[in-house]
mmCIF file of C-alpha atoms in Angstrom:
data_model
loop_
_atom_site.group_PDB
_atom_site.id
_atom_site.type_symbol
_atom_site.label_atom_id
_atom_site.label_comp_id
_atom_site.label_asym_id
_atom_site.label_seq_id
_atom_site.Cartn_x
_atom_site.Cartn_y
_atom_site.Cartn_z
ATOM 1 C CA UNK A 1 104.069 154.357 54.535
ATOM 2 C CA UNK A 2 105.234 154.418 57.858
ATOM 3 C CA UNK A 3 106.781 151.120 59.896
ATOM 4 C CA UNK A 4 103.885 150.243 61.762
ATOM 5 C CA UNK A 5 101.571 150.324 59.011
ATOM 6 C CA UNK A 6 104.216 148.121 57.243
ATOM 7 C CA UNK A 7 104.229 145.760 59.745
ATOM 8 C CA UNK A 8 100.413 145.253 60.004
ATOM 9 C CA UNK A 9 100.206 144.967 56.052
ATOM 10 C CA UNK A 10 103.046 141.984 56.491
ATOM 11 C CA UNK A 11 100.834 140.519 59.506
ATOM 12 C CA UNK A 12 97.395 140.331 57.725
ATOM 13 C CA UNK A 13 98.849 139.053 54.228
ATOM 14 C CA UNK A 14 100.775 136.387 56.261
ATOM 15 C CA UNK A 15 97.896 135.224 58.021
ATOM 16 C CA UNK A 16 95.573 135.179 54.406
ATOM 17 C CA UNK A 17 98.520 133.181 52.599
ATOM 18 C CA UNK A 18 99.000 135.917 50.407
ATOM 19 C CA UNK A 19 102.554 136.712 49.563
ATOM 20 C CA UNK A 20 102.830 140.469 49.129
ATOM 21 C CA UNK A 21 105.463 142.320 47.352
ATOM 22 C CA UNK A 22 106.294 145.660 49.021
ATOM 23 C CA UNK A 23 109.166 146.924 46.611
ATOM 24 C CA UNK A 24 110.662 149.545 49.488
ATOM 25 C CA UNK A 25 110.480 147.974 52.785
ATOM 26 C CA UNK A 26 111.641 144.408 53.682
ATOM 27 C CA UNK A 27 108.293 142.188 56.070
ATOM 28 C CA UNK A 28 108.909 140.158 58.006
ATOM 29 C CA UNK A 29 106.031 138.389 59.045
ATOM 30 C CA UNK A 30 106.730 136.310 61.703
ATOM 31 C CA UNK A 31 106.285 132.773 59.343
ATOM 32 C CA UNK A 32 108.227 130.184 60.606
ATOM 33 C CA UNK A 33 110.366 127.123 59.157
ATOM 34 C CA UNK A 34 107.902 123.891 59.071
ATOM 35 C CA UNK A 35 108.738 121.995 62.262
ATOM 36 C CA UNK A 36 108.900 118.111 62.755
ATOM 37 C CA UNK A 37 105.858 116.550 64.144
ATOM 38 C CA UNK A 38 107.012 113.384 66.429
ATOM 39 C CA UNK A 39 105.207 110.520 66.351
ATOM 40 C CA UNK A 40 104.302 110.012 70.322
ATOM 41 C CA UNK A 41 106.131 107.826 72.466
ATOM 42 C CA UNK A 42 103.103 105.431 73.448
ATOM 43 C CA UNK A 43 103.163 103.932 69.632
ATOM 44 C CA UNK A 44 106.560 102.426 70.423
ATOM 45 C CA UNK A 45 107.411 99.015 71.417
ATOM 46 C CA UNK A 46 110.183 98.924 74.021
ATOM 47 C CA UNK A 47 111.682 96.271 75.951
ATOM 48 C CA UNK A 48 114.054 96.703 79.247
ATOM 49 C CA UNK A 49 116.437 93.853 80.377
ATOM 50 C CA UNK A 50 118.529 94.804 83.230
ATOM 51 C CA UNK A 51 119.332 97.986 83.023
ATOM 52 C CA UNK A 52 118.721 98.305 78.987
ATOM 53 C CA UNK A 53 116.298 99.372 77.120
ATOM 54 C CA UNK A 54 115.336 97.991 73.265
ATOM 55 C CA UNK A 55 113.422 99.938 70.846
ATOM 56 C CA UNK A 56 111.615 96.725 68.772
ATOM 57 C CA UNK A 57 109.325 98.694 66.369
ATOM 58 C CA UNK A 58 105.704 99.810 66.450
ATOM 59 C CA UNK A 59 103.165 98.436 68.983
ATOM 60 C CA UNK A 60 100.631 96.406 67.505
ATOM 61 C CA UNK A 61 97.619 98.715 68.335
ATOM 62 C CA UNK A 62 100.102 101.276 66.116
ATOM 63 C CA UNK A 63 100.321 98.840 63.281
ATOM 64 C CA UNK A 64 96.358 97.632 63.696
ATOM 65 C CA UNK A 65 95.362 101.115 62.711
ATOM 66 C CA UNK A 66 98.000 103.714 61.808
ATOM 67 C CA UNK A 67 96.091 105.738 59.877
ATOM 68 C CA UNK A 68 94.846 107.446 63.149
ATOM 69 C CA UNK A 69 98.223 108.713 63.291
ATOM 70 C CA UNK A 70 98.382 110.594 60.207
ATOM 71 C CA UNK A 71 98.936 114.264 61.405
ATOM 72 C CA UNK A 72 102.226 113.154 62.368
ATOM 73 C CA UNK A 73 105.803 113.515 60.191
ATOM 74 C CA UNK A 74 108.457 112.236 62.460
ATOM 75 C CA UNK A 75 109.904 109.044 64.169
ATOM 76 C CA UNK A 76 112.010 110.139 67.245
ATOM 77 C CA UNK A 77 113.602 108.021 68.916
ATOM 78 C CA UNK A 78 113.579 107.821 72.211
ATOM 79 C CA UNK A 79 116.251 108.766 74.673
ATOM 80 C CA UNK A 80 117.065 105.727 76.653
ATOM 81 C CA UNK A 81 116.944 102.982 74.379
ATOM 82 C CA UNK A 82 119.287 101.234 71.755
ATOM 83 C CA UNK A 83 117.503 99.855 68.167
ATOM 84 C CA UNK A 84 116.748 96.491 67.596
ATOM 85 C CA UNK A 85 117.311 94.106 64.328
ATOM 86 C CA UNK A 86 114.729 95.007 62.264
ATOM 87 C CA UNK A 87 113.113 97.288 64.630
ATOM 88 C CA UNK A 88 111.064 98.723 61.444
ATOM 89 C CA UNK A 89 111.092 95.988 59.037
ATOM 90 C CA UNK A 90 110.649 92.829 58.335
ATOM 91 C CA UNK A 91 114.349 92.269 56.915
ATOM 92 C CA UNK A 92 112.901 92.806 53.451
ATOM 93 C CA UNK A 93 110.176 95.407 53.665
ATOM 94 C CA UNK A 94 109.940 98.707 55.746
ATOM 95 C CA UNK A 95 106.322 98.770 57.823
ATOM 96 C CA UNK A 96 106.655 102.582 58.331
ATOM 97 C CA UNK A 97 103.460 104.369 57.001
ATOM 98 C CA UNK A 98 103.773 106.810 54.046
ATOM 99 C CA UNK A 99 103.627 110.307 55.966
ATOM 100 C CA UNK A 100 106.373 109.238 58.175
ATOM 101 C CA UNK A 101 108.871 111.200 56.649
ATOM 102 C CA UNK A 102 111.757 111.975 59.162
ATOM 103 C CA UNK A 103 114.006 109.718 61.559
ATOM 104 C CA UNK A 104 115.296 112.151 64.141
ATOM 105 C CA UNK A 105 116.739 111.656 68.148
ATOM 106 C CA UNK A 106 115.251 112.925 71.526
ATOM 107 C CA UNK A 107 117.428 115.618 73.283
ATOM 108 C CA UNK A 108 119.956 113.360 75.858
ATOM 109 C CA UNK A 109 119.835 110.916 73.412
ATOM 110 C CA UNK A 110 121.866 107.451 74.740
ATOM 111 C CA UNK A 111 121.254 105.940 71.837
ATOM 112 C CA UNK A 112 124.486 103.497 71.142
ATOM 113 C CA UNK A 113 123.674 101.233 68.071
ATOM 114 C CA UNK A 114 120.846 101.384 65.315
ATOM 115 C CA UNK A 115 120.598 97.352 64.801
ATOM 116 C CA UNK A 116 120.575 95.741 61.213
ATOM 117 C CA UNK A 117 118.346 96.238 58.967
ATOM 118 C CA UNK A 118 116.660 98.284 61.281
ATOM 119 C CA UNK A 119 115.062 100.463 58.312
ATOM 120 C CA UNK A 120 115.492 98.620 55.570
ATOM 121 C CA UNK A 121 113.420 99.351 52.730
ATOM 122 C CA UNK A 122 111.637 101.979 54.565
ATOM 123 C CA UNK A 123 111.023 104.020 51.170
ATOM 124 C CA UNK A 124 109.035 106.693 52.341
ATOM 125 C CA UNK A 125 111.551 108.249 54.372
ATOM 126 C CA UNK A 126 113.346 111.502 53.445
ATOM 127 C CA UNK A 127 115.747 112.346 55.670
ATOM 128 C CA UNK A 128 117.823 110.846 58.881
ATOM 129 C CA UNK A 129 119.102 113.245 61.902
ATOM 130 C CA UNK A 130 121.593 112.342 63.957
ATOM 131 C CA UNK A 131 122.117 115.433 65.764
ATOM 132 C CA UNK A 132 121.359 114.480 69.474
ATOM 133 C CA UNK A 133 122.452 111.118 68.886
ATOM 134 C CA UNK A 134 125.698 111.931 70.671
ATOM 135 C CA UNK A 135 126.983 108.524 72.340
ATOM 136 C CA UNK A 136 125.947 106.443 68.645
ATOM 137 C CA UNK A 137 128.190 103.989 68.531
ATOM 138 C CA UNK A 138 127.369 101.256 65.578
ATOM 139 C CA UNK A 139 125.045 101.743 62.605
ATOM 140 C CA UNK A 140 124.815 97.874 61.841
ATOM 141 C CA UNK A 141 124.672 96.116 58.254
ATOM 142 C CA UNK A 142 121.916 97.455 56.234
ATOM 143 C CA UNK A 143 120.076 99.608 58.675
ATOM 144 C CA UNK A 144 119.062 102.548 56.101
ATOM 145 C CA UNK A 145 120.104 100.531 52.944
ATOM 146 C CA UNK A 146 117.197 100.432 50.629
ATOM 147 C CA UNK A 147 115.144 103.774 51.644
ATOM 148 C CA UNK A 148 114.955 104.945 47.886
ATOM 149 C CA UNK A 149 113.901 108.663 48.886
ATOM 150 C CA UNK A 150 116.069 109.270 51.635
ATOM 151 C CA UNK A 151 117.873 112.098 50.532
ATOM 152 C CA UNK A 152 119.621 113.894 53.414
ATOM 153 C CA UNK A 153 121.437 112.597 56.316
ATOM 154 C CA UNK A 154 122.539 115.106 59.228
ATOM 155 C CA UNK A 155 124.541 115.432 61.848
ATOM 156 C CA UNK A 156 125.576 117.984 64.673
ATOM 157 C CA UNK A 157 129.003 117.772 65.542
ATOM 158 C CA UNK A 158 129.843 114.215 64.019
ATOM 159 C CA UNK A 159 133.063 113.118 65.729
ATOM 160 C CA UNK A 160 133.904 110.206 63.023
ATOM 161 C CA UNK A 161 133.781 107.606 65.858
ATOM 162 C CA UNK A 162 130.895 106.032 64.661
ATOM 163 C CA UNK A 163 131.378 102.216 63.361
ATOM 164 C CA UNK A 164 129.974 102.183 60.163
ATOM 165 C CA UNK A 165 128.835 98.812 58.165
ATOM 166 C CA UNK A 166 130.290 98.693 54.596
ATOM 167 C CA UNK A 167 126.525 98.812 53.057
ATOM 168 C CA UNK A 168 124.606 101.055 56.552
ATOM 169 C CA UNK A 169 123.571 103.485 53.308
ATOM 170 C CA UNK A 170 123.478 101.762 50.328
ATOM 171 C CA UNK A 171 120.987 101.872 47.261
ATOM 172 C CA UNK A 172 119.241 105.130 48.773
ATOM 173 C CA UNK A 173 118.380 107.978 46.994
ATOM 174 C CA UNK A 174 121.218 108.703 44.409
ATOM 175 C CA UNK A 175 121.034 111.780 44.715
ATOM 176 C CA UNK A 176 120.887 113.852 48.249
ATOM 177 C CA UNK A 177 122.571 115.646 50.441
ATOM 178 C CA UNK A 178 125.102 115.564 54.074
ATOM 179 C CA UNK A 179 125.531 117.902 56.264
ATOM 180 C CA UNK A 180 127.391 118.849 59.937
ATOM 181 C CA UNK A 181 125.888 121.478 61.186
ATOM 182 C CA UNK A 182 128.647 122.558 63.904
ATOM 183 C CA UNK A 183 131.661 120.940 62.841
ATOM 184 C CA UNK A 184 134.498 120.036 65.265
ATOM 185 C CA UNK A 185 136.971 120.967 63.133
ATOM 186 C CA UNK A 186 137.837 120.878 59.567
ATOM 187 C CA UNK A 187 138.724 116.905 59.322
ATOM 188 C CA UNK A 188 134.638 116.309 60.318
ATOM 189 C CA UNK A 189 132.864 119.055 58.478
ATOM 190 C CA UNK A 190 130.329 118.175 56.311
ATOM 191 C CA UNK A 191 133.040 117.315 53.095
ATOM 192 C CA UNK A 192 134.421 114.979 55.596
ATOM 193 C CA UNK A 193 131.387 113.199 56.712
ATOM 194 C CA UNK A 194 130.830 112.818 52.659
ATOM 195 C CA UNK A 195 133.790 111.117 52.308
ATOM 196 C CA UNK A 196 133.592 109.388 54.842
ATOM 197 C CA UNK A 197 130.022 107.374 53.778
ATOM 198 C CA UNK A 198 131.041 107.380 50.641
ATOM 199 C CA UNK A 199 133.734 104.954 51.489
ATOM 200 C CA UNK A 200 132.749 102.856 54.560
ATOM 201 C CA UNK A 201 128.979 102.959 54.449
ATOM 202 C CA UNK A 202 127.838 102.469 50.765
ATOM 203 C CA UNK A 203 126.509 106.108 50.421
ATOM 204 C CA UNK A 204 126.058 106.863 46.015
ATOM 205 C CA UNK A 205 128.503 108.332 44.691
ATOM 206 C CA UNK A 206 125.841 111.671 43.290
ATOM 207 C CA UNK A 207 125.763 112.810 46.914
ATOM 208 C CA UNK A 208 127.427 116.254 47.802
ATOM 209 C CA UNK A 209 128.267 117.889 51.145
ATOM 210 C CA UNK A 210 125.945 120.908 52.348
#
């Protein structure tokens, strides 16, 4: 079988969602990773005084019918604004709808401080990304503590200047998983970062480093 018929075989079976075996030639079929599907910007609620800009939650008209909403995965935060107290809670329940699964932040992120409780109790939410959240300077008392499923937490080149409060992660997911994806050095790789939330920010102790 020659590589162009190969490579039409992989195309088609991709394309049926059948998974072929083809025991002497590798496919690749052009399948790609599952991408995050952001929530758009207009469902936010976001104040400006002076020059700053707060990120308070969900707009009402979000909250009156989220359900229309559904095809989406992802909160991302925007770029230009700092998160409130409570932003996505009530201080004792999480108001973020069941197929929200992600918390990630927009490329040029100036994000300085996630506020407290900020996502508290949020239990639907899997996983927190912190990768373009390069200028995040506070993650304030309880603002993931509480978010029973959240089970990774990621970060691009974490610089271990963030303040951390002694409980930002506690009573999560006990299980889970942290990871630095380009590390600055060995002192803030992803065993570092571990450590690191292990001690200052309440993270359980059954987490390991990617």
């Amino acid at each position: 079988m020659n590589k162009k018929l190969i490579k039409t075989i992989g195309a088609i079976t991709c394309g049926l969602g059948i998974i072929s075996s083809i025991p002497f030639a590798a496919i690749s079929c052009g399948c790609s990773a599952k991408k995050d599907k952001p929530l758009p910007e207009s469902v936010y609620k976001i104040d400006q005084v002076g020059q700053e800009k707060w990120l308070r939650g969900f707009t009402d008209e979000f909250l009156a019918n989220p359900d229309a909403y559904s095809q989406y995965d992802t909160i991302q935060i925007p770029a230009r604004v700092d998160i409130v107290t409570n932003a996505f809670s009530d201080g004792l329940q999480g108001n973020i709808p069941e197929y929200i699964k992600k918390v990630t932040f927009a490329k040029g992120s100036n994000c300085s401080s996630v506020g407290s409780s900020a996502f508290f109790h949020c239990t639907y939410l899997t996983s927190v990304d912190f990768s373009n959240a390069t200028k995040l300077e506070f993650l304030c008392f309880t603002c993931f503590a509480e978010c029973s499923n959240l089970s990774k937490i990621k970060w691009n080149a974490w610089n271990g200047e963030t303040d951390l409060a002694s409980n930002t992660f506690s009573k999560i997911a006990e299980k889970g998983e942290v990871k630095v994806t380009n590390p600055i050095d060995d002192a803030h790789n992803s065993a570092a970062l571990l450590a690191t939330l292990k001690q200052k920010a309440g993270l359980p102790e059954g987490w390991t480093a990617a």
